[in-house]
Amino acid sequence: MTVRIATWNINSVTARLPKLLEWLESAEPDVLCLQELKCSTEAFPHEAVKELGYDTAAHGTGRWNGVAILSRIGLEDVVRGLPEQPGYLADDALLADVEPRAIAATCGPARVWSVYVPNGREVDHAHYRYKLDWLESLRRAVVEDAAGARPFAVLGDFNIAPTDEDVYDVAAFAGLTHVTPPERASLGNLREAGLRDVVPRPLKYDHPYTYWDYRQLAFPKNRGMRIDLTYGNKAFADAVTDSYVDREARKGKGTSDHAPVVVDLDL
DNA sequence: ATGACTCTCATTGAGAGA
């Protein structure tokens, strides 16, 4: 069967609901992984997407983070959070917060994770150590499925540009997160576990960027980054027939600062 | 040297994003 799986950091599903519904109707993905819902599980617009034929598994707590999987080809064995997922201990907090950044489900022939990897903020910030620890817990969570025969993929906002080619100007990122060797080594560990980077094609220009800052006309100047990734196992990657970044969804007012990434497969 | 833009929860600002 042909299956279309997509991932999109939507930067508030509440603010973006009209754009989301419009995009579901035009792109017609079978499965959509969402990140940065910025709403609680209860507040997710389940009914609105159900009218378009999608079941939803959401995992959110409110203002920050939040992930979901929408599917019109089945939604089984939902898991919220990574096993052994580390929490983030903020300066003014007494307890570490295990944030809603990962959700898994089986959708028809494939099992997928929708992930929103911590930003890291700055290299000397506690959030950066948290990011690396979080990525190690992700590796442990997926190592079995990565080596398995069932089509499997981790999709989402990894907040890492895999190579220097994946940022508009590597000099502009000197000393910053998203491009450091330890972050890239975490992606290397996922590849070593058997996952492959399914690189999409750009619909315009030379690089398949997926994120452009809202400021300073970054999108029209194409000052972007490829940080929304699809890491699939052999069965998944071998079944890919096409993949592209839908930059059309980044155009105009009221859009997310990320574009959806679409993956077509013959499973 | 700094801010830029957008979102949420708040209350005319803070915090986070990357």
PDB file of N, CA, C and O (backbone and C1' of nucleotides) in Angstrom, chain A residues 12 16 63-64 116 119 121 157 159 178 214-215 225 258, chain B residues 3-10 13-18:
ATOM      1  N   SER A  12       2.047  25.885  18.024  1.00  0.00           N
ATOM      2  CA  SER A  12       0.690  26.115  18.567  1.00  0.00           C
ATOM      3  C   SER A  12      -0.386  25.584  17.635  1.00  0.00           C
ATOM      4  O   SER A  12      -0.723  26.208  16.620  1.00  0.00           O
ATOM      5  N   ARG A  16      -2.837  27.647  14.997  1.00  0.00           N
ATOM      6  CA  ARG A  16      -2.623  27.183  13.615  1.00  0.00           C
ATOM      7  C   ARG A  16      -3.760  26.309  13.096  1.00  0.00           C
ATOM      8  O   ARG A  16      -3.658  25.747  12.003  1.00  0.00           O
ATOM      9  N   ARG A  63       1.276  25.190  28.052  1.00  0.00           N
ATOM     10  CA  ARG A  63       1.970  26.317  27.406  1.00  0.00           C
ATOM     11  C   ARG A  63       3.138  25.917  26.516  1.00  0.00           C
ATOM     12  O   ARG A  63       3.379  26.539  25.489  1.00  0.00           O
ATOM     13  N   TRP A  64       3.899  24.908  26.977  1.00  0.00           N
ATOM     14  CA  TRP A  64       5.124  24.563  26.262  1.00  0.00           C
ATOM     15  C   TRP A  64       5.057  23.135  25.714  1.00  0.00           C
ATOM     16  O   TRP A  64       4.362  22.276  26.261  1.00  0.00           O
ATOM     17  N   TYR A 116       9.898  15.932  19.887  1.00  0.00           N
ATOM     18  CA  TYR A 116      10.311  17.334  19.945  1.00  0.00           C
ATOM     19  C   TYR A 116      11.518  17.408  20.883  1.00  0.00           C
ATOM     20  O   TYR A 116      11.388  17.485  22.099  1.00  0.00           O
ATOM     21  N   ASN A 119      15.696  22.082  22.940  1.00  0.00           N
ATOM     22  CA  ASN A 119      16.458  23.066  22.162  1.00  0.00           C
ATOM     23  C   ASN A 119      17.934  23.118  22.554  1.00  0.00           C
ATOM     24  O   ASN A 119      18.807  23.246  21.686  1.00  0.00           O
ATOM     25  N   ARG A 121      19.346  25.564  24.108  1.00  0.00           N
ATOM     26  CA  ARG A 121      19.607  26.979  24.436  1.00  0.00           C
ATOM     27  C   ARG A 121      21.051  27.383  24.149  1.00  0.00           C
ATOM     28  O   ARG A 121      21.319  27.893  23.083  1.00  0.00           O
ATOM     29  N   ASP A 157      10.971  17.330  15.247  1.00  0.00           N
ATOM     30  CA  ASP A 157      11.891  18.457  15.343  1.00  0.00           C
ATOM     31  C   ASP A 157      13.049  18.023  16.231  1.00  0.00           C
ATOM     32  O   ASP A 157      12.897  17.973  17.451  1.00  0.00           O
ATOM     33  N   ASN A 159      15.958  19.571  16.439  1.00  0.00           N
ATOM     34  CA  ASN A 159      16.764  20.723  16.859  1.00  0.00           C
ATOM     35  C   ASN A 159      18.261  20.480  16.657  1.00  0.00           C
ATOM     36  O   ASN A 159      19.094  20.946  17.449  1.00  0.00           O
ATOM     37  N   HIS A 178      22.751  23.266  18.076  1.00  0.00           N
ATOM     38  CA  HIS A 178      22.179  22.746  16.822  1.00  0.00           C
ATOM     39  C   HIS A 178      23.221  22.241  15.816  1.00  0.00           C
ATOM     40  O   HIS A 178      22.887  21.501  14.906  1.00  0.00           O
ATOM     41  N   TYR A 214      11.340  33.730  12.155  1.00  0.00           N
ATOM     42  CA  TYR A 214      10.314  34.717  11.785  1.00  0.00           C
ATOM     43  C   TYR A 214      10.932  36.082  11.460  1.00  0.00           C
ATOM     44  O   TYR A 214      10.327  36.885  10.755  1.00  0.00           O
ATOM     45  N   ARG A 215      12.126  36.346  12.014  1.00  0.00           N
ATOM     46  CA  ARG A 215      12.693  37.699  11.966  1.00  0.00           C
ATOM     47  C   ARG A 215      13.554  37.932  10.728  1.00  0.00           C
ATOM     48  O   ARG A 215      14.059  37.008  10.114  1.00  0.00           O
ATOM     49  N   MET A 225      17.293  26.315   8.118  1.00  0.00           N
ATOM     50  CA  MET A 225      18.009  25.186   8.708  1.00  0.00           C
ATOM     51  C   MET A 225      17.190  23.925   8.437  1.00  0.00           C
ATOM     52  O   MET A 225      15.959  23.978   8.420  1.00  0.00           O
ATOM     53  N   HIS A 258       8.175  26.594  11.021  1.00  0.00           N
ATOM     54  CA  HIS A 258       8.650  25.356  10.391  1.00  0.00           C
ATOM     55  C   HIS A 258       7.712  24.976   9.235  1.00  0.00           C
ATOM     56  O   HIS A 258       6.506  25.238   9.300  1.00  0.00           O
TER      57      HIS A 258
ATOM     58  P    DG B   3      18.595  43.728  23.297  1.00  0.00           P
ATOM     59  O5'  DG B   3      17.696  43.929  22.001  1.00  0.00           O
ATOM     60  C5'  DG B   3      17.159  45.224  21.692  1.00  0.00           C
ATOM     61  C4'  DG B   3      16.440  45.168  20.361  1.00  0.00           C
ATOM     62  C3'  DG B   3      15.405  44.056  20.250  1.00  0.00           C
ATOM     63  O3'  DG B   3      14.323  44.567  19.505  1.00  0.00           O
ATOM     64  C1'  DG B   3      17.069  43.720  18.596  1.00  0.00           C
ATOM     65  P    DA B   4      12.911  43.750  19.510  1.00  0.00           P
ATOM     66  O5'  DA B   4      12.813  43.257  18.011  1.00  0.00           O
ATOM     67  C5'  DA B   4      12.864  44.204  16.948  1.00  0.00           C
ATOM     68  C4'  DA B   4      13.268  43.497  15.664  1.00  0.00           C
ATOM     69  C3'  DA B   4      12.388  42.278  15.338  1.00  0.00           C
ATOM     70  O3'  DA B   4      12.072  42.295  13.960  1.00  0.00           O
ATOM     71  C1'  DA B   4      14.656  41.646  15.376  1.00  0.00           C
ATOM     72  P    DC B   5      10.504  42.509  13.574  1.00  0.00           P
ATOM     73  O5'  DC B   5       9.863  41.075  13.793  1.00  0.00           O
ATOM     74  C5'  DC B   5      10.010  40.101  12.785  1.00  0.00           C
ATOM     75  C4'  DC B   5       9.353  38.823  13.251  1.00  0.00           C
ATOM     76  C3'  DC B   5       7.897  38.982  13.710  1.00  0.00           C
ATOM     77  O3'  DC B   5       7.157  38.010  13.011  1.00  0.00           O
ATOM     78  C1'  DC B   5       9.150  37.834  15.351  1.00  0.00           C
ATOM     79  P    DT B   6       5.562  38.019  12.964  1.00  0.00           P
ATOM     80  O5'  DT B   6       5.169  36.962  14.089  1.00  0.00           O
ATOM     81  C5'  DT B   6       5.419  35.597  13.864  1.00  0.00           C
ATOM     82  C4'  DT B   6       5.143  34.819  15.117  1.00  0.00           C
ATOM     83  C3'  DT B   6       3.781  35.089  15.770  1.00  0.00           C
ATOM     84  O3'  DT B   6       2.985  33.936  15.606  1.00  0.00           O
ATOM     85  C1'  DT B   6       5.534  34.895  17.369  1.00  0.00           C
ATOM     86  P    DC B   7       1.450  33.962  16.063  1.00  0.00           P
ATOM     87  O5'  DC B   7       1.517  33.218  17.473  1.00  0.00           O
ATOM     88  C5'  DC B   7       1.796  31.821  17.540  1.00  0.00           C
ATOM     89  C4'  DC B   7       2.199  31.458  18.949  1.00  0.00           C
ATOM     90  C3'  DC B   7       1.164  31.798  20.011  1.00  0.00           C
ATOM     91  O3'  DC B   7       0.300  30.695  20.195  1.00  0.00           O
ATOM     92  C1'  DC B   7       3.399  32.260  20.744  1.00  0.00           C
ATOM     93  P    DT B   8      -1.018  30.875  21.083  1.00  0.00           P
ATOM     94  O5'  DT B   8      -0.478  30.793  22.588  1.00  0.00           O
ATOM     95  C5'  DT B   8       0.079  29.579  23.080  1.00  0.00           C
ATOM     96  C4'  DT B   8       0.514  29.766  24.515  1.00  0.00           C
ATOM     97  C3'  DT B   8      -0.610  30.170  25.464  1.00  0.00           C
ATOM     98  O3'  DT B   8      -0.645  29.285  26.565  1.00  0.00           O
ATOM     99  C1'  DT B   8       1.217  31.687  25.651  1.00  0.00           C
ATOM    100  P    DC B   9      -1.906  29.257  27.519  1.00  0.00           P
ATOM    101  O5'  DC B   9      -1.504  30.215  28.732  1.00  0.00           O
ATOM    102  C5'  DC B   9      -0.438  29.829  29.599  1.00  0.00           C
ATOM    103  C4'  DC B   9      -0.012  30.991  30.458  1.00  0.00           C
ATOM    104  C3'  DC B   9      -1.153  31.613  31.300  1.00  0.00           C
ATOM    105  O3'  DC B   9      -0.698  31.811  32.633  1.00  0.00           O
ATOM    106  C1'  DC B   9      -0.004  33.275  30.096  1.00  0.00           C
ATOM    107  P    DA B  10      -1.724  32.368  33.743  1.00  0.00           P
ATOM    108  O5'  DA B  10      -1.435  33.947  33.787  1.00  0.00           O
ATOM    109  C5'  DA B  10      -0.246  34.416  34.431  1.00  0.00           C
ATOM    110  C4'  DA B  10       0.232  35.707  33.777  1.00  0.00           C
ATOM    111  C3'  DA B  10      -0.397  36.992  34.336  1.00  0.00           C
ATOM    112  O3'  DA B  10       0.367  37.475  35.431  1.00  0.00           O
ATOM    113  C1'  DA B  10      -0.050  37.080  31.966  1.00  0.00           C
ATOM    114  P    DG B  13       5.432  47.109  29.288  1.00  0.00           P
ATOM    115  O5'  DG B  13       6.202  45.851  29.886  1.00  0.00           O
ATOM    116  C5'  DG B  13       6.304  45.670  31.283  1.00  0.00           C
ATOM    117  C4'  DG B  13       6.562  44.209  31.553  1.00  0.00           C
ATOM    118  C3'  DG B  13       7.821  43.651  30.881  1.00  0.00           C
ATOM    119  O3'  DG B  13       8.613  42.987  31.864  1.00  0.00           O
ATOM    120  C1'  DG B  13       5.957  42.258  30.424  1.00  0.00           C
ATOM    121  P    DA B  14       9.957  42.243  31.417  1.00  0.00           P
ATOM    122  O5'  DA B  14       9.519  40.724  31.559  1.00  0.00           O
ATOM    123  C5'  DA B  14       8.818  40.301  32.721  1.00  0.00           C
ATOM    124  C4'  DA B  14       8.696  38.781  32.736  1.00  0.00           C
ATOM    125  C3'  DA B  14       9.978  38.040  32.356  1.00  0.00           C
ATOM    126  O3'  DA B  14      10.050  36.882  33.160  1.00  0.00           O
ATOM    127  C1'  DA B  14       8.269  37.513  30.792  1.00  0.00           C
ATOM    128  P    DG B  15      11.414  36.015  33.164  1.00  0.00           P
ATOM    129  O5'  DG B  15      11.080  34.844  32.135  1.00  0.00           O
ATOM    130  C5'  DG B  15      10.044  33.929  32.427  1.00  0.00           C
ATOM    131  C4'  DG B  15       9.889  32.981  31.265  1.00  0.00           C
ATOM    132  C3'  DG B  15      11.220  32.445  30.698  1.00  0.00           C
ATOM    133  O3'  DG B  15      11.117  31.039  30.675  1.00  0.00           O
ATOM    134  C1'  DG B  15       9.845  33.261  28.959  1.00  0.00           C
ATOM    135  P    DA B  16      12.383  30.139  30.291  1.00  0.00           P
ATOM    136  O5'  DA B  16      12.116  29.707  28.786  1.00  0.00           O
ATOM    137  C5'  DA B  16      10.943  28.945  28.480  1.00  0.00           C
ATOM    138  C4'  DA B  16      10.784  28.919  26.991  1.00  0.00           C
ATOM    139  C3'  DA B  16      12.048  28.497  26.224  1.00  0.00           C
ATOM    140  O3'  DA B  16      11.817  27.205  25.691  1.00  0.00           O
ATOM    141  C1'  DA B  16      10.893  30.328  25.191  1.00  0.00           C
ATOM    142  P    DG B  17      12.954  26.392  24.945  1.00  0.00           P
ATOM    143  O5'  DG B  17      12.686  26.789  23.434  1.00  0.00           O
ATOM    144  C5'  DG B  17      11.409  26.505  22.845  1.00  0.00           C
ATOM    145  C4'  DG B  17      11.306  27.286  21.572  1.00  0.00           C
ATOM    146  C3'  DG B  17      12.443  27.044  20.559  1.00  0.00           C
ATOM    147  O3'  DG B  17      11.881  26.723  19.320  1.00  0.00           O
ATOM    148  C1'  DG B  17      12.007  29.309  20.767  1.00  0.00           C
ATOM    149  P    DA B  18      12.523  25.451  18.446  1.00  0.00           P
ATOM    150  O5'  DA B  18      13.817  26.140  17.824  1.00  0.00           O
ATOM    151  C5'  DA B  18      13.705  26.779  16.575  1.00  0.00           C
ATOM    152  C4'  DA B  18      15.050  27.326  16.139  1.00  0.00           C
ATOM    153  C3'  DA B  18      16.231  26.365  16.266  1.00  0.00           C
ATOM    154  O3'  DA B  18      17.085  26.528  15.140  1.00  0.00           O
ATOM    155  C1'  DA B  18      16.720  28.341  17.428  1.00  0.00           C
TER     156       DA B  18
END
